[in-house]
Short mmCIF file of C-alpha atoms and ligand atoms in Angstrom, two decimals:
data_model
loop_
_atom_site.label_atom_id
_atom_site.label_comp_id
_atom_site.label_asym_id
_atom_site.label_seq_id
_atom_site.Cartn_x
_atom_site.Cartn_y
_atom_site.Cartn_z
CA MET A 1 146.49 52.34 71.54
CA LEU A 2 150.16 51.81 70.86
CA ASN A 3 150.86 49.04 68.31
CA ASN A 4 152.60 46.12 69.83
CA CYS A 5 155.89 45.75 68.21
CA ASN A 6 157.19 42.24 67.90
CA ILE A 7 155.16 39.69 65.99
CA VAL A 8 156.51 36.13 66.63
CA ILE A 9 155.15 33.62 64.28
CA VAL A 10 155.67 30.21 66.10
CA GLY A 11 155.60 27.56 63.36
CA GLY A 12 157.12 30.28 61.24
CA GLU A 13 158.50 27.83 58.65
CA GLY A 14 155.10 26.17 58.16
CA ASP A 15 152.53 26.31 55.36
CA LEU A 16 150.07 28.75 56.95
CA ALA A 17 152.83 31.10 57.80
CA PHE A 18 154.18 31.15 54.12
CA ARG A 19 150.76 31.11 52.43
CA LYS A 20 148.85 33.58 54.38
CA LEU A 21 150.67 35.24 57.18
CA TYR A 22 153.95 36.61 55.54
CA PRO A 23 151.95 37.95 52.31
CA ALA A 24 149.47 39.63 54.82
CA LEU A 25 152.24 41.07 56.79
CA PHE A 26 153.96 42.38 53.62
CA SER A 27 150.76 44.08 52.54
CA LEU A 28 150.42 45.72 55.90
CA HIS A 29 153.99 46.90 55.65
CA LYS A 30 153.34 48.34 52.12
CA GLU A 31 150.30 50.10 53.38
CA LYS A 32 152.40 51.60 56.11
CA LEU A 33 150.19 49.92 58.81
CA LEU A 34 152.96 48.40 60.73
CA ALA A 35 154.73 50.35 63.47
CA ASP A 36 158.27 51.36 62.59
CA CYS A 37 159.53 49.31 65.51
CA THR A 38 157.73 46.15 64.35
CA LYS A 39 159.93 43.06 63.78
CA VAL A 40 158.41 39.95 62.23
CA VAL A 41 160.05 36.87 63.67
CA GLY A 42 159.67 33.54 61.87
CA PHE A 43 160.18 31.15 64.68
CA GLY A 44 160.89 27.73 63.25
CA ARG A 45 162.77 24.52 63.74
CA GLY A 46 165.52 25.65 61.53
CA ASN A 47 164.69 23.61 58.37
CA TYR A 48 165.63 26.73 56.28
CA SER A 49 168.87 28.76 56.23
CA GLU A 50 168.40 32.53 56.65
CA GLN A 51 168.70 33.02 52.92
CA GLU A 52 166.39 30.08 51.96
CA PHE A 53 163.82 31.36 54.39
CA LEU A 54 163.59 34.87 52.80
CA VAL A 55 163.64 33.43 49.39
CA ALA A 56 160.75 31.23 50.25
CA MET A 57 158.96 33.97 51.93
CA LYS A 58 159.27 36.25 48.88
CA GLN A 59 158.10 33.51 46.48
CA TRP A 60 154.96 32.82 48.50
CA THR A 61 154.23 36.60 48.73
CA GLU A 62 154.75 37.00 45.06
CA ASP A 63 152.18 34.10 44.45
CA SER A 64 149.59 35.48 46.79
CA GLU A 65 146.37 36.46 45.13
CA TYR A 66 146.04 39.30 47.51
CA VAL A 67 149.44 40.92 46.90
CA LYS A 68 149.35 43.08 43.85
CA GLU A 69 153.08 43.81 43.48
CA VAL A 70 156.32 42.90 45.31
CA ASP A 71 158.45 45.66 44.17
CA ASP A 72 162.12 45.68 45.08
CA ALA A 73 161.97 48.74 47.31
CA ALA A 74 159.04 47.66 49.46
CA TRP A 75 160.46 44.05 49.64
CA SER A 76 163.92 45.22 50.85
CA SER A 77 162.48 47.45 53.58
CA PHE A 78 160.14 44.64 54.57
CA ALA A 79 163.06 42.19 54.73
CA GLU A 80 164.67 44.55 57.40
CA ARG A 81 161.90 43.67 59.71
CA ILE A 82 162.30 39.95 59.36
CA ILE A 83 164.24 37.76 61.83
CA HIS A 84 164.55 34.17 61.14
CA PHE A 85 164.84 32.50 64.48
CA SER A 86 165.69 28.78 64.94
CA GLY A 87 164.52 27.16 68.11
CA ASP A 88 162.08 25.06 69.87
CA ALA A 89 159.13 27.01 71.33
CA THR A 90 158.44 24.40 73.98
CA ASN A 91 161.94 25.10 75.46
CA PRO A 92 162.08 27.97 77.94
CA ASP A 93 165.86 28.51 77.19
CA ASP A 94 164.95 29.19 73.45
CA LEU A 95 162.37 31.66 74.43
CA LEU A 96 164.74 33.48 76.84
CA ARG A 97 167.23 33.75 73.91
CA LEU A 98 164.56 35.17 71.76
CA LYS A 99 163.81 37.96 74.37
CA SER A 100 167.43 38.88 74.73
CA ASP A 101 168.04 38.78 71.07
CA LEU A 102 165.36 41.13 70.53
CA ASP A 103 165.84 42.97 73.61
CA ALA A 104 162.05 43.30 74.16
CA ASP A 105 159.45 42.66 76.78
CA ASP A 106 156.18 42.71 74.78
CA PHE A 107 155.34 40.12 72.16
CA ILE A 108 152.55 39.07 69.96
CA PHE A 109 152.81 35.39 69.72
CA TYR A 110 151.06 33.82 66.75
CA LEU A 111 150.83 30.08 67.24
CA SER A 112 150.72 28.61 63.76
CA THR A 113 151.22 25.15 65.17
CA PRO A 114 148.99 22.20 65.89
CA PRO A 115 146.85 22.73 69.03
CA SER A 116 148.46 19.64 70.43
CA ILE A 117 151.54 21.64 71.25
CA PHE A 118 149.74 24.80 72.51
CA ALA A 119 150.12 23.45 76.09
CA PRO A 120 153.85 22.96 76.26
CA ILE A 121 154.40 26.16 74.33
CA CYS A 122 152.38 28.28 76.74
CA GLU A 123 153.87 26.52 79.77
CA ALA A 124 157.38 27.31 78.37
CA MET A 125 156.43 30.90 77.74
CA GLY A 126 155.16 31.21 81.31
CA LYS A 127 158.49 29.64 82.67
CA ALA A 128 160.70 31.80 80.57
CA GLY A 129 158.82 34.93 81.74
CA VAL A 130 158.28 36.21 78.23
CA VAL A 131 154.66 37.09 78.80
CA SER A 132 153.78 40.53 80.06
CA ASP A 133 150.49 42.43 80.51
CA ASN A 134 150.89 43.62 76.99
CA SER A 135 151.62 40.41 75.41
CA ARG A 136 149.02 38.78 73.08
CA LEU A 137 148.35 35.38 71.84
CA VAL A 138 146.97 34.44 68.56
CA VAL A 139 145.54 30.92 67.98
CA GLU A 140 144.06 29.20 64.94
CA LYS A 141 141.44 26.44 64.67
CA PRO A 142 140.90 23.64 65.17
CA LEU A 143 140.32 24.48 68.79
CA GLY A 144 139.09 20.98 69.84
CA THR A 145 136.88 18.47 68.34
CA SER A 146 134.26 18.70 71.05
CA LEU A 147 133.27 20.98 73.95
CA GLU A 148 135.31 18.86 76.22
CA SER A 149 138.56 19.03 74.07
CA PHE A 150 137.99 22.69 73.53
CA ASN A 151 137.99 23.32 77.28
CA GLU A 152 141.10 21.40 77.76
CA ILE A 153 142.93 23.54 75.12
CA ASN A 154 141.45 26.64 76.38
CA ASP A 155 142.39 25.99 79.99
CA THR A 156 146.07 25.45 78.94
CA LEU A 157 146.01 28.98 77.30
CA PHE A 158 144.51 30.50 80.52
CA LYS A 159 147.47 29.21 82.56
CA THR A 160 149.55 31.78 80.81
CA PHE A 161 147.34 34.30 79.26
CA GLU A 162 143.99 36.06 80.13
CA GLU A 163 141.01 36.28 77.87
CA HIS A 164 141.71 39.90 76.98
CA GLN A 165 145.16 38.76 75.61
CA ILE A 166 143.78 35.79 73.46
CA TYR A 167 142.81 36.23 69.83
CA ARG A 168 141.06 33.14 68.58
CA ILE A 169 141.00 33.42 64.80
CA ASP A 170 138.00 32.58 62.56
CA HIS A 171 139.37 33.78 59.24
CA TYR A 172 135.75 34.20 57.95
CA LEU A 173 135.39 37.24 60.24
CA GLY A 174 138.30 38.80 58.56
CA LYS A 175 136.67 38.60 55.00
CA GLU A 176 135.50 42.01 53.70
CA THR A 177 132.04 40.55 52.78
CA VAL A 178 131.49 39.07 56.29
CA GLN A 179 132.33 42.40 57.93
CA ASN A 180 129.99 44.14 55.49
CA LEU A 181 127.16 42.19 56.86
CA LEU A 182 127.15 44.42 59.93
CA ALA A 183 127.13 47.58 57.72
CA LEU A 184 124.46 46.19 55.61
CA ARG A 185 122.15 45.48 58.55
CA PHE A 186 122.99 48.32 60.80
CA ALA A 187 123.69 51.24 58.47
CA ASN A 188 120.75 50.84 55.99
CA ILE A 189 117.35 51.86 57.41
CA PHE A 190 115.30 49.65 54.96
CA PHE A 191 116.51 46.41 56.15
CA ASP A 192 115.93 46.61 59.87
CA PRO A 193 112.14 46.86 59.86
CA LEU A 194 111.90 43.78 57.70
CA TRP A 195 114.66 41.70 59.41
CA ASN A 196 112.43 39.46 61.41
CA ARG A 197 109.92 36.53 61.34
CA ASN A 198 107.12 38.85 60.12
CA TYR A 199 108.73 39.41 56.73
CA ILE A 200 111.53 36.73 56.39
CA ASP A 201 110.52 33.28 55.29
CA HIS A 202 113.88 31.56 55.81
CA VAL A 203 117.51 32.10 55.40
CA GLN A 204 120.00 29.78 53.42
CA ILE A 205 123.73 29.71 53.90
CA THR A 206 125.74 27.90 51.36
CA VAL A 207 129.56 27.41 51.58
CA ALA A 208 130.53 25.19 48.65
CA GLU A 209 134.16 24.30 47.83
CA SER A 210 135.42 22.48 44.75
CA VAL A 211 138.50 21.17 46.48
CA GLY A 212 138.70 17.83 48.22
CA ALA A 213 140.30 16.98 51.67
CA GLY A 214 143.43 16.30 49.75
CA GLY A 215 146.74 16.78 51.62
CA ARG A 216 144.93 17.29 54.86
CA TRP A 217 143.12 14.01 54.79
CA ASN A 218 144.16 12.78 58.26
CA TYR A 219 143.21 15.97 59.98
CA TYR A 220 139.99 16.22 57.99
CA ASP A 221 139.04 12.65 58.74
CA GLU A 222 139.04 13.47 62.40
CA SER A 223 137.00 16.50 61.82
CA GLY A 224 134.47 16.30 58.97
CA ALA A 225 132.38 19.13 57.52
CA LEU A 226 130.41 19.77 60.73
CA ARG A 227 133.29 20.51 62.92
CA ASP A 228 135.61 21.91 60.20
CA MET A 229 133.13 24.57 58.68
CA VAL A 230 129.81 24.73 60.53
CA GLN A 231 131.01 24.94 64.11
CA ASN A 232 133.04 27.98 63.36
CA HIS A 233 132.70 29.84 59.97
CA ILE A 234 129.06 29.08 59.25
CA LEU A 235 127.78 29.61 62.84
CA GLN A 236 129.59 32.99 62.82
CA LEU A 237 127.68 33.97 59.66
CA VAL A 238 124.48 32.82 61.38
CA CYS A 239 125.31 35.11 64.25
CA LEU A 240 125.97 38.08 62.14
CA VAL A 241 122.55 37.66 60.16
CA ALA A 242 120.62 36.86 63.30
CA MET A 243 122.06 39.09 66.09
CA GLU A 244 120.44 42.16 67.65
CA PHE A 245 121.89 45.70 67.46
CA PRO A 246 124.82 45.69 69.93
CA ALA A 247 124.95 48.43 72.57
CA ARG A 248 127.95 49.91 71.05
CA ASN A 249 130.53 49.12 68.23
CA LYS A 250 132.87 47.47 70.90
CA ALA A 251 134.28 44.05 70.86
CA ASP A 252 132.35 42.77 73.87
CA ASP A 253 129.12 44.29 72.89
CA ILE A 254 129.16 42.60 69.55
CA ARG A 255 130.32 39.32 70.95
CA ASP A 256 127.65 39.50 73.69
CA GLU A 257 124.93 39.65 70.88
CA LYS A 258 126.52 36.88 68.88
CA LEU A 259 126.63 34.71 71.99
CA LYS A 260 122.92 35.15 72.56
CA VAL A 261 122.14 33.87 69.03
CA ILE A 262 124.30 30.77 69.66
CA ARG A 263 122.50 30.22 73.00
CA SER A 264 119.06 30.40 71.27
CA LEU A 265 120.02 27.70 68.71
CA LYS A 266 117.31 24.96 69.12
CA THR A 267 118.99 21.73 70.27
CA ILE A 268 119.48 19.14 67.67
CA ASP A 269 120.17 15.61 69.24
CA ALA A 270 119.18 12.01 68.74
CA SER A 271 115.41 12.90 68.88
CA ASN A 272 115.44 15.19 65.82
CA VAL A 273 118.85 14.81 64.17
CA GLN A 274 117.62 12.83 61.32
CA ALA A 275 114.87 15.17 60.39
CA ASN A 276 117.20 18.21 60.53
CA THR A 277 120.52 17.05 59.28
CA VAL A 278 122.11 15.42 56.21
CA ARG A 279 125.63 13.81 55.91
CA GLY A 280 127.40 13.13 52.76
CA GLN A 281 130.70 11.85 51.38
CA TYR A 282 131.97 12.34 47.89
CA VAL A 283 132.73 9.49 45.52
CA GLU A 284 134.79 9.79 42.20
CA GLY A 285 133.38 12.43 39.73
CA SER A 286 134.45 15.32 37.76
CA VAL A 287 135.07 18.91 39.03
CA ASN A 288 135.79 21.62 36.51
CA HIS A 289 136.06 18.96 33.66
CA GLU A 290 138.70 17.01 35.56
CA LEU A 291 138.27 13.52 37.03
CA VAL A 292 138.92 13.48 40.74
CA PRO A 293 139.13 10.52 43.10
CA SER A 294 136.53 9.62 45.85
CA TYR A 295 137.29 10.73 49.46
CA LEU A 296 138.27 7.20 50.22
CA GLY A 297 140.48 7.11 47.17
CA GLU A 298 142.68 9.99 48.11
CA GLY A 299 146.41 9.89 49.18
CA ASP A 300 146.40 9.11 52.91
CA ALA A 301 142.96 7.40 52.72
CA LYS A 302 144.25 4.31 51.05
CA GLU A 303 142.60 1.23 52.43
CA LYS A 304 140.85 3.04 55.11
CA GLN A 305 137.17 3.02 56.02
CA SER A 306 135.66 6.14 56.99
CA ASN A 307 132.15 7.43 57.68
CA THR A 308 133.38 11.13 57.98
CA GLU A 309 131.14 13.60 56.24
CA THR A 310 132.64 15.77 53.57
CA PHE A 311 129.20 17.46 53.12
CA THR A 312 126.58 18.47 55.64
CA ALA A 313 123.33 20.35 55.58
CA VAL A 314 121.46 21.34 58.75
CA LYS A 315 118.20 22.97 59.35
CA ALA A 316 118.81 25.28 62.36
CA GLU A 317 116.28 27.19 64.28
CA ILE A 318 116.70 30.18 66.56
CA GLU A 319 114.32 30.29 69.31
CA ASN A 320 113.77 33.84 70.10
CA ASN A 321 111.38 36.56 69.42
CA ARG A 322 112.99 37.72 66.22
CA TRP A 323 113.45 34.45 64.52
CA GLN A 324 110.97 31.98 65.99
CA GLY A 325 109.63 29.88 63.00
CA VAL A 326 112.26 31.09 60.43
CA PRO A 327 114.45 28.25 59.54
CA PHE A 328 118.18 28.78 58.76
CA TYR A 329 119.24 26.12 56.16
CA LEU A 330 122.95 25.56 56.27
CA ARG A 331 124.99 23.71 53.76
CA THR A 332 128.69 23.12 53.22
CA GLY A 333 130.74 20.51 51.35
CA LYS A 334 134.01 19.66 49.67
CA ARG A 335 134.17 18.62 46.01
CA MET A 336 131.01 20.37 45.05
CA ALA A 337 130.36 21.71 41.56
CA GLU A 338 132.26 24.95 42.11
CA ARG A 339 133.61 27.25 44.86
CA TYR A 340 130.66 29.37 45.80
CA SER A 341 129.46 30.89 48.99
CA GLU A 342 126.33 32.89 49.61
CA ILE A 343 123.61 33.94 52.14
CA VAL A 344 120.17 34.15 50.85
CA ILE A 345 117.58 36.08 52.88
CA GLN A 346 114.18 34.88 51.35
CA PHE A 347 111.33 37.18 52.15
CA LYS A 348 107.77 36.21 52.53
CA PRO A 349 105.21 36.49 49.64
CA VAL A 350 103.35 39.72 49.21
CA ILE A 351 99.97 39.53 50.87
CA PHE A 352 97.97 41.66 48.36
CA LYS A 353 97.35 39.81 45.21
CA PHE A 354 97.90 42.29 42.44
CA ILE A 355 94.92 42.88 40.04
CA ASP A 356 94.66 40.37 37.17
CA VAL A 357 98.29 39.04 37.84
CA ASP A 358 98.68 35.42 38.55
CA PRO A 359 99.96 35.18 42.14
CA ASN A 360 102.22 32.36 41.09
CA ALA A 361 103.93 34.75 38.67
CA ILE A 362 105.14 36.85 41.65
CA ASN A 363 108.47 35.78 42.99
CA ASN A 364 109.27 36.55 46.61
CA ASN A 365 111.88 39.12 47.14
CA GLN A 366 115.25 37.91 47.98
CA LEU A 367 118.45 39.43 49.22
CA VAL A 368 121.55 37.53 48.24
CA ILE A 369 124.95 38.29 49.79
CA ARG A 370 127.64 36.68 47.69
CA LEU A 371 130.65 36.02 49.94
CA GLN A 372 133.04 34.52 47.28
CA PRO A 373 133.84 34.64 44.51
CA ASN A 374 132.46 37.93 42.83
CA GLU A 375 131.71 39.37 46.23
CA GLY A 376 128.53 41.48 46.11
CA ILE A 377 124.97 41.85 46.95
CA GLU A 378 121.92 41.23 44.86
CA MET A 379 118.40 42.26 45.56
CA ASN A 380 115.75 40.33 43.52
CA MET A 381 112.43 42.16 42.97
CA MET A 382 109.55 42.11 40.78
CA ASN A 383 109.26 44.55 37.86
CA LYS A 384 106.82 45.33 35.05
CA VAL A 385 108.10 44.14 31.71
CA PRO A 386 108.09 47.23 29.47
CA GLY A 387 105.55 46.95 26.53
CA LEU A 388 101.97 47.40 25.56
CA SER A 389 100.72 43.91 26.35
CA GLU A 390 97.25 43.59 27.89
CA GLY A 391 97.40 43.39 31.69
CA MET A 392 100.49 43.41 33.60
CA SER A 393 103.43 41.35 32.75
CA LEU A 394 105.95 40.88 35.62
CA GLN A 395 109.59 39.73 35.74
CA ASN A 396 111.97 39.05 38.53
CA VAL A 397 115.06 41.32 38.12
CA GLY A 398 118.10 41.43 40.20
CA LEU A 399 119.62 44.81 41.36
CA ASN A 400 123.24 43.82 41.31
CA LEU A 401 125.98 45.48 43.40
CA SER A 402 129.49 44.06 42.59
CA PHE A 403 131.94 45.16 45.09
CA GLU A 404 134.80 44.96 42.53
CA GLU A 405 132.97 47.45 40.34
CA ALA A 406 131.57 49.68 42.99
CA PHE A 407 134.98 50.05 44.77
CA GLU A 408 137.29 49.61 41.95
CA GLU A 409 139.78 52.17 43.42
CA HIS A 410 140.02 50.12 46.70
CA ARG A 411 142.07 46.94 47.15
CA SER A 412 140.33 44.24 48.99
CA PRO A 413 142.66 43.07 51.78
CA SER A 414 142.86 39.60 52.60
CA ALA A 415 141.16 38.27 55.86
CA TYR A 416 144.68 37.76 57.53
CA GLU A 417 145.64 41.52 56.88
CA ARG A 418 142.51 42.63 58.65
CA LEU A 419 142.98 40.10 61.60
CA ILE A 420 146.68 40.64 62.11
CA LEU A 421 146.20 44.37 62.11
CA ASP A 422 143.46 44.15 64.73
CA VAL A 423 145.71 42.16 66.90
CA THR A 424 148.38 44.88 66.70
CA ARG A 425 145.79 47.38 67.59
CA GLY A 426 144.42 45.26 70.44
CA ASP A 427 140.94 45.22 68.95
CA GLN A 428 139.10 41.73 69.64
CA THR A 429 135.96 42.42 67.86
CA LEU A 430 136.66 40.02 65.07
CA PHE A 431 137.94 37.22 67.31
CA MET A 432 135.95 34.56 69.15
CA ARG A 433 135.44 34.65 72.82
CA SER A 434 135.69 31.46 74.93
CA ASP A 435 131.87 31.55 75.76
CA GLU A 436 130.96 31.87 71.99
CA LEU A 437 133.05 28.83 71.15
CA ARG A 438 131.72 26.89 74.16
CA GLY A 439 128.26 27.49 73.08
CA ALA A 440 129.04 26.46 69.41
CA TRP A 441 130.65 23.24 70.42
CA ARG A 442 127.73 22.46 72.75
CA TRP A 443 125.31 22.78 69.78
CA VAL A 444 127.52 20.75 67.48
CA ASP A 445 128.14 17.98 70.12
CA GLY A 446 124.46 17.53 70.23
CA ILE A 447 124.35 16.81 66.60
CA ILE A 448 127.41 14.52 66.65
CA ASP A 449 125.91 12.62 69.56
CA GLY A 450 122.66 12.32 67.64
CA TRP A 451 124.45 10.85 64.60
CA GLN A 452 126.29 8.33 66.65
CA LYS A 453 123.11 7.30 68.61
CA THR A 454 120.99 6.98 65.49
CA GLY A 455 123.79 5.50 63.37
CA GLN A 456 123.15 8.24 60.70
CA SER A 457 125.68 7.49 58.02
CA ALA A 458 127.20 9.82 55.25
CA HIS A 459 125.44 9.20 51.91
CA SER A 460 127.50 9.27 48.86
CA TYR A 461 127.33 12.15 46.32
CA LYS A 462 129.33 12.45 43.06
CA ALA A 463 132.29 14.92 43.19
CA GLY A 464 131.28 17.89 41.15
CA SER A 465 127.53 17.66 42.13
CA SER A 466 125.41 19.69 44.61
CA GLY A 467 125.79 17.10 47.39
CA PRO A 468 123.62 14.12 48.23
CA ASP A 469 119.87 14.08 47.19
CA ASP A 470 118.92 14.19 50.88
CA ALA A 471 120.10 17.73 51.02
CA LEU A 472 117.56 18.80 48.38
CA GLY A 473 115.01 16.76 50.28
CA LEU A 474 115.80 18.56 53.63
CA ILE A 475 114.55 21.83 52.30
CA LEU A 476 112.05 20.47 49.70
CA LYS A 477 109.98 18.83 52.36
CA ASP A 478 109.31 22.30 53.88
CA GLY A 479 108.12 23.38 50.35
CA ARG A 480 111.23 25.39 49.78
CA LYS A 481 114.27 25.04 47.41
CA TRP A 482 117.97 25.81 47.38
CA GLN A 483 118.81 29.10 45.49
CA ILE A 484 121.88 27.60 43.96
CA PHE A 485 122.89 24.00 43.11
CA GLU A 486 119.18 22.98 43.34
C1 LIG B 1 139.21 26.32 56.73
C2 LIG B 1 138.83 24.84 56.72
O1 LIG B 1 138.96 26.81 58.04
O2 LIG B 1 138.45 26.93 55.79
C3 LIG B 1 139.11 24.22 55.26
O3 LIG B 1 139.64 24.12 57.63
C4 LIG B 1 138.34 25.11 54.23
O4 LIG B 1 138.75 22.92 55.11
C5 LIG B 1 138.68 26.63 54.46
O5 LIG B 1 138.79 24.72 53.00
C6 LIG B 1 137.76 27.41 53.65
O6 LIG B 1 138.24 28.69 53.68
P1 LIG B 1 138.07 29.75 52.39
O7 LIG B 1 138.45 31.04 52.88
O8 LIG B 1 138.76 29.22 51.25
O9 LIG B 1 136.51 29.72 52.17
#
């Protein structure tokens, strides 16, 4: 498939564009993965002069953790691709001017803007006639705050674009470790026979952040941890862990299987929400030895009351043949002790009790997939402790695969590099389809409705801790415990 040439970043003077998109595009350029004809258009309101825009872009690129080196030669050839375009994307005349300036028919439009202006932008694109069969549209979350508002946003996109042209970003799907989940499951024979309710006791997914809601307080307060992290990133992880083999390695085959997982999630509503979910909100505490304010004491929060959860834990169940009876404990929060994300596959105990070994001395096998930081995989298994002691002394030992060490020759690209590249190639595998998002919102809406009906409030937890005590209780009452932050 021919790469689409012109990448137009609408909201091109914004934070996301500078922090993530331009550095990713620079890396793609350096790796020679952009077509020669590709132009990168920073479509903004004109708050920067041409010169200031390039200087800011270079500065952010140099500061990016994913860009190894910004050498002069690579930068100057990259800069030749850049067009700083001042205009209003909701105005068809400005879009027509863009088309004629670039003398092009096909564009990739990346909407790095608030969703509230997706509708007028798409409408203006339609009116200006800048959308062809080859055009593509990239949109970022938050796509709604409920099923209803998602449908409204989505419908406005459909007025101008078709599903096969729309790339809904979930940046977790672009992370190397997340993509590796598919390789791990489907390219290693020893996992598949064990990957079901007969051998797996439960699954834990923890996505802990040490940062607070900070500068995004107003957005975050409308959203909360469930909508901000569980509805998208964490449910996508659940799907990749739980899905069946896709018929082929094609976008729709993979997305069909993910959708089945989402549809099989047991409904959580007012009748069972209290038993299956926990909400928390951080109060003042210390993170990495630094005193940090409470959620309600941060910048924009002054004098506000809010019951928004900055932490949530959910016991999810998948009602299908493979996973019936295997709980998926999900947990995410801001201002936790450290930034740490992992998936734990906890296997069941061995059935045969080994001669003269105390069964309690045998730990169940565990597969730990570390998403960030120190990406890698650890397999915890029982071993004999070397020595001449009477009987058999056992110890749990981890087989540890660090991606950094195993692949030291390879640079780990940022999620945005992978995702932007896939858009240029027209590959939708790592992007969310409408029906997946609808299913995810339906499930999340049930929980939110349950919280409202039962008046379930967010319990406080100290910044720098592992979340509210109830989160420990959620798993403890099933006779289990969290692998980290217990
Ligand atoms: C975003 C959320 O989607 O993901 C943020 O809106 C969160 O609140 C971020 O901080 C986490 O992403 P990452 O890649 O740092 O784990």
